[in-house]
Every structure is written in structure tokens, then in C-alpha cells.
PDB file of C-alpha atoms and ligand atoms in Angstrom:
ATOM      1  CA  MET H   1      14.249  14.656  -3.298  1.00  0.00           C
ATOM      2  CA  GLN H   2      11.796  12.618  -1.033  1.00  0.00           C
ATOM      3  CA  LEU H   3       8.657  14.955  -0.543  1.00  0.00           C
ATOM      4  CA  PRO H   4       6.429  14.534   2.552  1.00  0.00           C
ATOM      5  CA  LYS H   5       3.247  12.906   1.234  1.00  0.00           C
ATOM      6  CA  HIS H   6       1.223  14.983   3.900  1.00  0.00           C
ATOM      7  CA  VAL H   7       2.335  18.043   5.446  1.00  0.00           C
ATOM      8  CA  ALA H   8       0.528  19.619   8.362  1.00  0.00           C
ATOM      9  CA  ILE H   9       1.641  23.267   9.566  1.00  0.00           C
ATOM     10  CA  ILE H  10       0.828  24.609  13.060  1.00  0.00           C
ATOM     11  CA  MET H  11       0.798  28.355  11.913  1.00  0.00           C
ATOM     12  CA  ASP H  12       1.962  30.183  14.808  1.00  0.00           C
ATOM     13  CA  GLY H  13       3.694  33.365  16.008  1.00  0.00           C
ATOM     14  CA  ASN H  14       1.363  36.208  13.982  1.00  0.00           C
ATOM     15  CA  GLY H  15       0.902  38.018  17.459  1.00  0.00           C
ATOM     16  CA  ARG H  16       4.678  38.103  18.306  1.00  0.00           C
ATOM     17  CA  TRP H  17       5.479  39.011  14.712  1.00  0.00           C
ATOM     18  CA  ALA H  18       3.222  41.831  14.441  1.00  0.00           C
ATOM     19  CA  LYS H  19       4.401  43.131  18.110  1.00  0.00           C
ATOM     20  CA  ALA H  20       7.861  43.013  17.371  1.00  0.00           C
ATOM     21  CA  ARG H  21       7.099  45.609  14.373  1.00  0.00           C
ATOM     22  CA  GLY H  22       5.001  47.728  16.511  1.00  0.00           C
ATOM     23  CA  HIS H  23       1.679  46.578  14.992  1.00  0.00           C
ATOM     24  CA  ASN H  24      -1.419  45.177  16.806  1.00  0.00           C
ATOM     25  CA  ARG H  25      -2.205  41.293  16.587  1.00  0.00           C
ATOM     26  CA  PHE H  26      -4.673  41.736  13.925  1.00  0.00           C
ATOM     27  CA  PHE H  27      -1.973  43.064  11.326  1.00  0.00           C
ATOM     28  CA  GLY H  28      -0.104  39.941  12.392  1.00  0.00           C
ATOM     29  CA  HIS H  29      -3.268  37.742  11.377  1.00  0.00           C
ATOM     30  CA  ILE H  30      -3.578  39.517   7.742  1.00  0.00           C
ATOM     31  CA  ARG H  31       0.301  38.947   6.980  1.00  0.00           C
ATOM     32  CA  GLY H  32      -0.335  35.454   8.336  1.00  0.00           C
ATOM     33  CA  ALA H  33      -3.317  34.817   5.663  1.00  0.00           C
ATOM     34  CA  LYS H  34      -1.102  36.125   3.327  1.00  0.00           C
ATOM     35  CA  ARG H  35       1.724  33.747   3.899  1.00  0.00           C
ATOM     36  CA  ALA H  36      -1.005  30.954   4.044  1.00  0.00           C
ATOM     37  CA  LYS H  37      -1.686  31.775   0.507  1.00  0.00           C
ATOM     38  CA  GLN H  38       2.023  31.909  -0.660  1.00  0.00           C
ATOM     39  CA  ILE H  39       2.639  28.385   1.256  1.00  0.00           C
ATOM     40  CA  ILE H  40      -0.587  26.716  -0.262  1.00  0.00           C
ATOM     41  CA  GLU H  41       0.714  27.567  -3.715  1.00  0.00           C
ATOM     42  CA  GLU H  42       4.004  26.680  -3.241  1.00  0.00           C
ATOM     43  CA  CYS H  43       3.217  23.150  -1.890  1.00  0.00           C
ATOM     44  CA  ALA H  44       0.844  22.643  -4.911  1.00  0.00           C
ATOM     45  CA  ARG H  45       3.685  23.857  -7.214  1.00  0.00           C
ATOM     46  CA  LEU H  46       5.848  21.089  -5.754  1.00  0.00           C
ATOM     47  CA  ASN H  47       3.197  18.367  -5.994  1.00  0.00           C
ATOM     48  CA  VAL H  48       2.708  17.753  -2.394  1.00  0.00           C
ATOM     49  CA  GLN H  49      -0.433  15.624  -2.344  1.00  0.00           C
ATOM     50  CA  ASN H  50      -1.962  16.871   1.007  1.00  0.00           C
ATOM     51  CA  LEU H  51      -1.561  19.927   3.008  1.00  0.00           C
ATOM     52  CA  THR H  52      -3.013  20.522   6.367  1.00  0.00           C
ATOM     53  CA  LEU H  53      -3.127  23.956   8.239  1.00  0.00           C
ATOM     54  CA  PHE H  54      -4.209  24.402  11.696  1.00  0.00           C
ATOM     55  CA  THR H  55      -6.091  27.456  11.333  1.00  0.00           C
ATOM     56  CA  PHE H  56      -8.034  27.779  14.617  1.00  0.00           C
ATOM     57  CA  SER H  57      -8.123  25.453  17.692  1.00  0.00           C
ATOM     58  CA  THR H  58     -11.081  24.594  19.938  1.00  0.00           C
ATOM     59  CA  GLU H  59      -8.892  26.731  22.552  1.00  0.00           C
ATOM     60  CA  ASN H  60      -8.675  29.677  20.466  1.00  0.00           C
ATOM     61  CA  TRP H  61     -12.275  30.685  21.462  1.00  0.00           C
ATOM     62  CA  LYS H  62     -10.748  31.854  24.757  1.00  0.00           C
ATOM     63  CA  ARG H  63      -9.135  34.775  23.000  1.00  0.00           C
ATOM     64  CA  PRO H  64     -10.705  38.257  23.284  1.00  0.00           C
ATOM     65  CA  ALA H  65     -13.799  38.564  21.131  1.00  0.00           C
ATOM     66  CA  GLU H  66     -12.494  41.250  19.135  1.00  0.00           C
ATOM     67  CA  GLU H  67      -9.630  38.900  17.827  1.00  0.00           C
ATOM     68  CA  VAL H  68     -11.748  35.912  17.396  1.00  0.00           C
ATOM     69  CA  ASN H  69     -14.516  37.819  15.312  1.00  0.00           C
ATOM     70  CA  PHE H  70     -11.316  39.414  13.287  1.00  0.00           C
ATOM     71  CA  LEU H  71      -9.915  35.954  12.656  1.00  0.00           C
ATOM     72  CA  MET H  72     -13.304  34.506  11.592  1.00  0.00           C
ATOM     73  CA  LEU H  73     -14.108  37.897   9.262  1.00  0.00           C
ATOM     74  CA  LEU H  74     -10.628  37.079   7.794  1.00  0.00           C
ATOM     75  CA  LEU H  75     -10.988  33.687   7.011  1.00  0.00           C
ATOM     76  CA  ARG H  76     -14.314  34.251   5.241  1.00  0.00           C
ATOM     77  CA  LYS H  77     -12.994  37.044   3.172  1.00  0.00           C
ATOM     78  CA  ARG H  78      -9.823  35.429   2.329  1.00  0.00           C
ATOM     79  CA  LEU H  79     -11.829  32.126   1.278  1.00  0.00           C
ATOM     80  CA  LYS H  80     -14.218  34.096  -0.936  1.00  0.00           C
ATOM     81  CA  SER H  81     -11.290  35.957  -2.704  1.00  0.00           C
ATOM     82  CA  GLU H  82      -9.073  32.857  -3.037  1.00  0.00           C
ATOM     83  CA  THR H  83     -11.566  30.175  -4.090  1.00  0.00           C
ATOM     84  CA  LYS H  84     -10.941  31.042  -7.822  1.00  0.00           C
ATOM     85  CA  ASN H  85      -7.433  30.509  -7.234  1.00  0.00           C
ATOM     86  CA  LEU H  86      -7.807  27.168  -5.716  1.00  0.00           C
ATOM     87  CA  ILE H  87      -9.772  26.131  -8.744  1.00  0.00           C
ATOM     88  CA  LYS H  88      -6.943  27.620 -11.096  1.00  0.00           C
ATOM     89  CA  ASN H  89      -4.471  25.515  -8.984  1.00  0.00           C
ATOM     90  CA  ASN H  90      -6.500  22.377  -8.818  1.00  0.00           C
ATOM     91  CA  ILE H  91      -6.578  22.357  -5.194  1.00  0.00           C
ATOM     92  CA  ARG H  92      -9.428  20.577  -3.395  1.00  0.00           C
ATOM     93  CA  PHE H  93     -10.468  22.146  -0.274  1.00  0.00           C
ATOM     94  CA  HIS H  94     -11.726  20.406   2.959  1.00  0.00           C
ATOM     95  CA  CYS H  95     -12.223  20.956   6.585  1.00  0.00           C
ATOM     96  CA  ILE H  96     -11.931  19.112   9.734  1.00  0.00           C
ATOM     97  CA  GLY H  97     -12.970  20.189  13.226  1.00  0.00           C
ATOM     98  CA  ASP H  98     -16.508  21.086  14.642  1.00  0.00           C
ATOM     99  CA  LEU H  99     -17.727  23.368  11.786  1.00  0.00           C
ATOM    100  CA  SER H 100     -21.229  23.418  13.764  1.00  0.00           C
ATOM    101  CA  GLN H 101     -19.826  25.699  15.995  1.00  0.00           C
ATOM    102  CA  LEU H 102     -18.817  28.373  13.340  1.00  0.00           C
ATOM    103  CA  PRO H 103     -20.771  31.735  12.757  1.00  0.00           C
ATOM    104  CA  THR H 104     -23.515  30.840   9.880  1.00  0.00           C
ATOM    105  CA  SER H 105     -21.518  33.176   7.480  1.00  0.00           C
ATOM    106  CA  VAL H 106     -18.371  31.687   7.799  1.00  0.00           C
ATOM    107  CA  LEU H 107     -19.813  27.995   7.575  1.00  0.00           C
ATOM    108  CA  ASP H 108     -21.679  29.047   4.721  1.00  0.00           C
ATOM    109  CA  GLN H 109     -18.336  30.273   2.807  1.00  0.00           C
ATOM    110  CA  VAL H 110     -16.681  27.219   3.975  1.00  0.00           C
ATOM    111  CA  ASN H 111     -19.222  24.950   2.391  1.00  0.00           C
ATOM    112  CA  ASN H 112     -19.369  27.200  -0.841  1.00  0.00           C
ATOM    113  CA  THR H 113     -15.370  26.602  -1.328  1.00  0.00           C
ATOM    114  CA  ILE H 114     -15.590  23.032  -0.471  1.00  0.00           C
ATOM    115  CA  GLU H 115     -18.395  22.513  -2.883  1.00  0.00           C
ATOM    116  CA  GLN H 116     -16.602  24.700  -5.813  1.00  0.00           C
ATOM    117  CA  THR H 117     -13.429  22.765  -5.378  1.00  0.00           C
ATOM    118  CA  LYS H 118     -14.791  19.377  -5.164  1.00  0.00           C
ATOM    119  CA  ASN H 119     -13.952  18.031  -8.529  1.00  0.00           C
ATOM    120  CA  ASN H 120     -10.232  19.394  -8.365  1.00  0.00           C
ATOM    121  CA  THR H 121      -7.715  16.431  -8.575  1.00  0.00           C
ATOM    122  CA  GLY H 122      -4.555  18.045  -7.234  1.00  0.00           C
ATOM    123  CA  MET H 123      -3.430  18.642  -3.690  1.00  0.00           C
ATOM    124  CA  ASN H 124      -5.861  18.279  -0.983  1.00  0.00           C
ATOM    125  CA  LEU H 125      -5.883  21.411   1.387  1.00  0.00           C
ATOM    126  CA  THR H 126      -7.480  20.774   4.689  1.00  0.00           C
ATOM    127  CA  PHE H 127      -8.164  23.537   7.300  1.00  0.00           C
ATOM    128  CA  ALA H 128      -8.177  22.347  10.699  1.00  0.00           C
ATOM    129  CA  LEU H 129     -11.050  24.811  11.983  1.00  0.00           C
ATOM    130  CA  ASN H 130     -12.344  24.675  15.221  1.00  0.00           C
ATOM    131  CA  TYR H 131     -10.214  21.528  15.892  1.00  0.00           C
ATOM    132  CA  GLY H 132      -9.150  19.959  18.703  1.00  0.00           C
ATOM    133  CA  GLY H 133      -7.337  16.353  18.781  1.00  0.00           C
ATOM    134  CA  ARG H 134      -8.997  15.296  22.282  1.00  0.00           C
ATOM    135  CA  GLN H 135     -12.543  16.309  21.034  1.00  0.00           C
ATOM    136  CA  GLU H 136     -12.271  14.416  17.833  1.00  0.00           C
ATOM    137  CA  ILE H 137     -11.264  11.462  19.909  1.00  0.00           C
ATOM    138  CA  ILE H 138     -14.028  11.758  22.153  1.00  0.00           C
ATOM    139  CA  SER H 139     -16.383  11.953  19.336  1.00  0.00           C
ATOM    140  CA  ALA H 140     -14.815   8.714  17.939  1.00  0.00           C
ATOM    141  CA  VAL H 141     -15.061   7.020  21.207  1.00  0.00           C
ATOM    142  CA  LYS H 142     -18.746   7.780  21.541  1.00  0.00           C
ATOM    143  CA  SER H 143     -19.342   6.617  18.051  1.00  0.00           C
ATOM    144  CA  LEU H 144     -17.849   3.196  18.657  1.00  0.00           C
ATOM    145  CA  ALA H 145     -19.550   2.822  21.911  1.00  0.00           C
ATOM    146  CA  GLU H 146     -22.983   3.491  20.034  1.00  0.00           C
ATOM    147  CA  ASP H 147     -21.767   0.856  17.270  1.00  0.00           C
ATOM    148  CA  VAL H 148     -21.168  -1.782  20.316  1.00  0.00           C
ATOM    149  CA  ASP H 149     -24.524  -0.743  21.996  1.00  0.00           C
ATOM    150  CA  ALA H 150     -26.228  -1.376  18.759  1.00  0.00           C
ATOM    151  CA  GLY H 151     -24.508  -4.657  17.980  1.00  0.00           C
ATOM    152  CA  ARG H 152     -22.687  -3.511  14.943  1.00  0.00           C
ATOM    153  CA  ILE H 153     -19.593  -4.469  16.401  1.00  0.00           C
ATOM    154  CA  GLU H 154     -17.811  -5.950  19.495  1.00  0.00           C
ATOM    155  CA  PRO H 155     -15.397  -4.350  21.565  1.00  0.00           C
ATOM    156  CA  LYS H 156     -12.756  -6.857  20.498  1.00  0.00           C
ATOM    157  CA  ASP H 157     -13.200  -5.664  16.917  1.00  0.00           C
ATOM    158  CA  ILE H 158     -11.826  -2.174  17.775  1.00  0.00           C
ATOM    159  CA  ASP H 159      -8.566  -1.644  16.230  1.00  0.00           C
ATOM    160  CA  GLU H 160      -6.333   1.133  14.744  1.00  0.00           C
ATOM    161  CA  ALA H 161      -8.302   1.174  11.697  1.00  0.00           C
ATOM    162  CA  LEU H 162     -11.709   1.242  13.063  1.00  0.00           C
ATOM    163  CA  ILE H 163     -10.524   4.347  15.104  1.00  0.00           C
ATOM    164  CA  SER H 164      -8.884   6.184  12.314  1.00  0.00           C
ATOM    165  CA  ASN H 165     -11.986   5.590  10.397  1.00  0.00           C
ATOM    166  CA  LYS H 166     -14.296   7.457  12.731  1.00  0.00           C
ATOM    167  CA  LEU H 167     -12.007  10.370  12.525  1.00  0.00           C
ATOM    168  CA  PRO H 168     -12.793  13.344  10.203  1.00  0.00           C
ATOM    169  CA  SER H 169      -9.307  13.171   8.809  1.00  0.00           C
ATOM    170  CA  SER H 170      -9.713   9.393   7.707  1.00  0.00           C
ATOM    171  CA  PHE H 171      -9.697  10.471   4.117  1.00  0.00           C
ATOM    172  CA  LEU H 172      -6.166  11.636   4.474  1.00  0.00           C
ATOM    173  CA  GLN H 173      -3.380   9.417   5.348  1.00  0.00           C
ATOM    174  CA  ASP H 174      -1.342  10.331   8.684  1.00  0.00           C
ATOM    175  CA  PRO H 175       1.036  13.322   8.268  1.00  0.00           C
ATOM    176  CA  ASP H 176       4.745  12.356   7.883  1.00  0.00           C
ATOM    177  CA  LEU H 177       5.808  15.910   8.542  1.00  0.00           C
ATOM    178  CA  ILE H 178       4.389  18.342  11.013  1.00  0.00           C
ATOM    179  CA  ILE H 179       5.911  21.993  10.933  1.00  0.00           C
ATOM    180  CA  ARG H 180       5.496  24.499  13.741  1.00  0.00           C
ATOM    181  CA  THR H 181       6.455  28.038  13.623  1.00  0.00           C
ATOM    182  CA  SER H 182       7.723  30.605  16.098  1.00  0.00           C
ATOM    183  CA  GLY H 183       9.891  28.259  18.045  1.00  0.00           C
ATOM    184  CA  GLU H 184       7.134  26.222  20.223  1.00  0.00           C
ATOM    185  CA  SER H 185       7.631  22.767  20.469  1.00  0.00           C
ATOM    186  CA  ARG H 186       4.466  21.346  21.070  1.00  0.00           C
ATOM    187  CA  LEU H 187       1.181  19.821  19.491  1.00  0.00           C
ATOM    188  CA  SER H 188      -1.349  22.429  21.314  1.00  0.00           C
ATOM    189  CA  ASN H 189      -4.004  19.795  20.812  1.00  0.00           C
ATOM    190  CA  PHE H 190      -3.401  19.102  16.988  1.00  0.00           C
ATOM    191  CA  PHE H 191      -3.442  15.751  15.167  1.00  0.00           C
ATOM    192  CA  LEU H 192      -3.008  13.725  18.598  1.00  0.00           C
ATOM    193  CA  TRP H 193      -3.737  10.452  16.898  1.00  0.00           C
ATOM    194  CA  GLN H 194      -2.528  11.116  13.579  1.00  0.00           C
ATOM    195  CA  ALA H 195       1.006  12.278  14.693  1.00  0.00           C
ATOM    196  CA  ALA H 196       1.950   8.917  15.949  1.00  0.00           C
ATOM    197  CA  TYR H 197       4.886   8.654  13.643  1.00  0.00           C
ATOM    198  CA  ALA H 198       5.058  12.176  12.222  1.00  0.00           C
ATOM    199  CA  GLU H 199       8.582  13.908  11.942  1.00  0.00           C
ATOM    200  CA  PHE H 200       8.257  17.056  13.784  1.00  0.00           C
ATOM    201  CA  TYR H 201      10.083  20.058  12.547  1.00  0.00           C
ATOM    202  CA  VAL H 202      10.247  23.483  14.696  1.00  0.00           C
ATOM    203  CA  THR H 203      11.621  26.594  13.401  1.00  0.00           C
ATOM    204  CA  PRO H 204      11.966  29.953  15.221  1.00  0.00           C
ATOM    205  CA  ILE H 205      10.864  31.762  12.158  1.00  0.00           C
ATOM    206  CA  TYR H 206       7.412  33.533  13.061  1.00  0.00           C
ATOM    207  CA  TRP H 207       4.608  32.298  10.608  1.00  0.00           C
ATOM    208  CA  PRO H 208       4.368  36.021   8.847  1.00  0.00           C
ATOM    209  CA  ASP H 209       7.912  35.025   7.765  1.00  0.00           C
ATOM    210  CA  PHE H 210       7.891  31.642   6.904  1.00  0.00           C
ATOM    211  CA  ASP H 211       8.384  31.799   2.891  1.00  0.00           C
ATOM    212  CA  ALA H 212       9.145  29.278   0.364  1.00  0.00           C
ATOM    213  CA  GLU H 213      12.938  29.083   1.178  1.00  0.00           C
ATOM    214  CA  ALA H 214      12.066  28.143   4.973  1.00  0.00           C
ATOM    215  CA  LEU H 215       9.506  25.531   3.501  1.00  0.00           C
ATOM    216  CA  GLN H 216      12.231  24.252   1.371  1.00  0.00           C
ATOM    217  CA  ASP H 217      14.608  23.864   4.538  1.00  0.00           C
ATOM    218  CA  ALA H 218      12.056  21.805   6.344  1.00  0.00           C
ATOM    219  CA  PHE H 219      11.521  19.583   3.207  1.00  0.00           C
ATOM    220  CA  SER H 220      15.421  18.910   2.806  1.00  0.00           C
ATOM    221  CA  LYS H 221      15.489  18.044   6.569  1.00  0.00           C
ATOM    222  CA  PHE H 222      12.667  15.699   6.134  1.00  0.00           C
ATOM    223  CA  ALA H 223      14.387  14.088   3.093  1.00  0.00           C
ATOM    224  CA  LEU H 224      17.514  13.252   5.392  1.00  0.00           C
ATOM    225  CA  ILE H 225      15.765  11.575   8.257  1.00  0.00           C
ATOM    226  CA  GLU H 226      15.725   7.771   8.428  1.00  0.00           C
ATOM    227  CA  ARG H 227      12.310   6.983   9.190  1.00  0.00           C
ATOM    228  CA  ARG H 228      12.425   3.411  11.236  1.00  0.00           C
ATOM    229  CA  PHE H 229       8.763   3.053  12.582  1.00  0.00           C
ATOM    230  CA  GLY H 230       9.968   0.956  15.208  1.00  0.00           C
ATOM    231  CA  MET H 231      12.491  -1.199  13.283  1.00  0.00           C
ATOM    232  CA  THR H 232      16.137  -1.224  13.144  1.00  0.00           C
ATOM    233  CA  SER H 233      18.311   0.666  10.814  1.00  0.00           C
ATOM    234  CA  GLU H 234      19.403  -2.425   8.914  1.00  0.00           C
ATOM    235  CA  GLN H 235      15.766  -3.526   8.463  1.00  0.00           C
ATOM    236  CA  VAL H 236      15.265   0.015   6.986  1.00  0.00           C
ATOM    237  CA  LEU H 237      18.054  -0.202   4.619  1.00  0.00           C
ATOM    238  CA  LYS H 238      17.382  -3.604   3.735  1.00  0.00           C
ATOM    239  CA  ASN H 239      13.479  -2.685   2.938  1.00  0.00           C
ATOM    240  CA  LEU H 240      15.127   0.053   0.642  1.00  0.00           C
ATOM    241  CA  PHE H 241      16.899  -2.373  -1.212  1.00  0.00           C
ATOM    242  CA  ASP H 242      13.963  -4.533  -1.618  1.00  0.00           C
ATOM    243  CA  GLY H 243      12.078  -1.514  -3.071  1.00  0.00           C
ATOM    244  CA  ASN H 244      10.092  -1.195  -0.193  1.00  0.00           C
ATOM    245  CA  ASN H 245      10.103   2.341   1.079  1.00  0.00           C
ATOM    246  CA  SER H 246       6.748   2.588   2.722  1.00  0.00           C
ATOM    247  CA  PRO H 247       6.028   2.532   6.415  1.00  0.00           C
ATOM    248  CA  PRO H 248       3.983  -0.288   7.789  1.00  0.00           C
ATOM    249  CA  ILE H 249       0.479  -0.307   6.266  1.00  0.00           C
ATOM    250  CA  ASP H 250      -1.294   0.727   9.554  1.00  0.00           C
ATOM    251  CA  LEU H 251       0.673   3.739   9.652  1.00  0.00           C
ATOM    252  CA  VAL H 252      -0.243   5.131   6.111  1.00  0.00           C
TER     253      VAL H 252
HETATM  254  C1  IPE B   1      -1.250  31.933  15.244  1.00  0.00           C
HETATM  255  O1  IPE B   1      -0.437  33.248  15.379  1.00  0.00           O
HETATM  256  C2  IPE B   1      -2.489  32.112  14.681  1.00  0.00           C
HETATM  257  C3  IPE B   1      -3.676  31.492  15.218  1.00  0.00           C
HETATM  258  C4  IPE B   1      -3.456  30.639  16.649  1.00  0.00           C
HETATM  259  C5  IPE B   1      -5.096  31.753  15.134  1.00  0.00           C
HETATM  260  P1  IPE B   1      -0.974  33.640  17.233  1.00  0.00           P
HETATM  261  O2  IPE B   1      -2.074  34.476  17.092  1.00  0.00           O
HETATM  262  O3  IPE B   1      -1.027  32.464  18.129  1.00  0.00           O
HETATM  263  O4  IPE B   1       0.642  34.405  17.552  1.00  0.00           O
HETATM  264  P2  IPE B   1       1.273  34.162  18.880  1.00  0.00           P
HETATM  265  O5  IPE B   1       1.530  32.905  18.979  1.00  0.00           O
HETATM  266  O6  IPE B   1       0.311  35.007  19.874  1.00  0.00           O
HETATM  267  O7  IPE B   1       2.691  35.244  18.292  1.00  0.00           O
HETATM  268  C1  IPE B   2      -2.035  26.815  18.031  1.00  0.00           C
HETATM  269  O1  IPE B   2      -1.310  28.004  18.262  1.00  0.00           O
HETATM  270  C2  IPE B   2      -3.258  26.905  17.326  1.00  0.00           C
HETATM  271  C3  IPE B   2      -2.986  27.323  15.856  1.00  0.00           C
HETATM  272  C4  IPE B   2      -1.993  27.665  15.238  1.00  0.00           C
HETATM  273  C5  IPE B   2      -4.430  27.510  15.094  1.00  0.00           C
HETATM  274  P1  IPE B   2      -1.582  28.674  19.721  1.00  0.00           P
HETATM  275  O2  IPE B   2      -0.976  29.851  19.845  1.00  0.00           O
HETATM  276  O3  IPE B   2      -3.159  28.895  20.003  1.00  0.00           O
HETATM  277  O4  IPE B   2      -1.066  27.667  20.702  1.00  0.00           O
HETATM  278  P2  IPE B   2      -0.613  27.779  22.132  1.00  0.00           P
HETATM  279  O5  IPE B   2      -1.845  28.273  22.881  1.00  0.00           O
HETATM  280  O6  IPE B   2       0.399  28.696  22.153  1.00  0.00           O
HETATM  281  O7  IPE B   2      -0.270  26.430  22.616  1.00  0.00           O
HETATM  282 MG1   MG B   3       0.290  31.286  19.070  1.00  0.00          MG
END
């Protein structure tokens, strides 16, 4: 089965999952974190090359302070306790997003886990943390404007590759599969640039219930999709016969 090379997941529905069971939202986040561990390890076991998890958006700061504080505490604790398992599973940890706004204790732990896993050669696990697609595009545009101002490039040089290289996710290829749990079919400011040709898979399952079988369903559906990248079905089939199964180079 053709596995996606970069899976990105919008982990949504912790609060509703908890509410439906008569618990508070915090309990939903605890179960969501446990689920994240299981899905990370399952993806590594299946030899997925890149997994990105939308962990905290730039808009999530608008939530009640107690919830934001709890999410930060949970992130720090889980990263601390799971770093050894990441090493054991040869997973390399990365972060994208504006980390400068994170509480110092969280930032220290994030940097610690990045450092401790930097020599791992297996799956790239990326947390999108204080991440906003529009914000990173704004930063990229500012940086390109500075390059023009300093005479390093000319406006006519600006192309897809130059913009992609300014994004913090430039070390990753674009996601080929984006999964969103809990039935919402929106990006919520996630991977606006990178999602250009991603397949979008929405499941009504709340994130704390999204298990290995649910992941397999998403992968099975992905494997059946004909990815045309603007071409015709006949061209895609011909490319397959010619042994060329990859998207146009600027989309990889
Ligand atoms: C996802 O679950 C976790 C984060 C966004 C941090 P939610 O907390 O958004 O759960 P719902 O959408 O309210 O059910
Ligand atoms: C998106 O979920 C952010 C993360 C999963 C981290 P939200 O629950 O914040 O998205 P909206 O508000 O429903 O669009
Ligand atoms: Mg939500």
C-alpha cells in the first residue's frame, strides 16, 4: 500500500469527547495526549517518514487562561516523560511556530527534546506549536522584502521555492495527507501554503478515540486516491507506467 510520506493531523475534539462523557475539557486533553503518543508510535512502526501534529494554534491563546495553562503544563510533562521513548523509537523531534511566546519552562523542555533526539534517523515528528499559517507567511514576506531591500534578491526572483525556503517547515516536504478529527472540515490556519495539493481526510471520530484502526482507514483511503496534480487521468497513468510516481518537483 502506498503510504503518505508526510502525514499532518489536526487533532480536534478533545473538549467535546470529554463533555460527551460528563468530564471537564482538561480530561479530554489528557486522553488526547495519550492518543498522540499511540499514533506517533504507530506511524513510526509503519515507517511513515514525516508526521506533523497541530498541537497549539496562534488562536488557541484566546481560550480561558486555566485551559491554556493546563495545555502548556501537559505539553511540558508529556515531552519530559516521552523523550526517552522518542529516542528508543529513533524519532527526531522538531517544532514549527513562534516558540518565543511559549512559557520559558515549556520552551526549555521543547529545546531539550529537540537536542536529545537530533541524531535520530527515523521518523521526523514535528509539533506545530503556537503555529499560524498566515503568521508564517507574513514572516516569510517580511524576510523576502528585507532581502530585496538589501539587494540580495530582486522581486522577479521570488518564486515558490524562495517562499517555501523562508517557512520554518522548509526541512519537510509538503504534506500529502492532512487528517482532521471531530468532523470539522476546515484548516483553522494550519499549513495554508503547504496544503496546496494535500489530500484532506475528515473523520467524525473525536481525537481521543482516533486509534490505529482509524489511522489505517485514513491510509487505505489515501492509497486509493488518484493524485493528478493538475494533469489528466491518462497522463497520470502514463507516468505510472513510465515508473514516475512522484508529483511535479515544485510540490515535493
Ligand atoms: C483539540 O481539541 C485540542 C486543541 C485545540 C489544543 P479541542 O480542545 O479543540 O476540542 P473541541 O474542539 O473543543 O471539542
Ligand atoms: C485547531 O483546533 C487547532 C489545533 C488542533 C491545535 P481548534 O479547535 O482550535 O479549531 P477551531 O477553533 O474549531 O477552528
Ligand atoms: Mg476544537
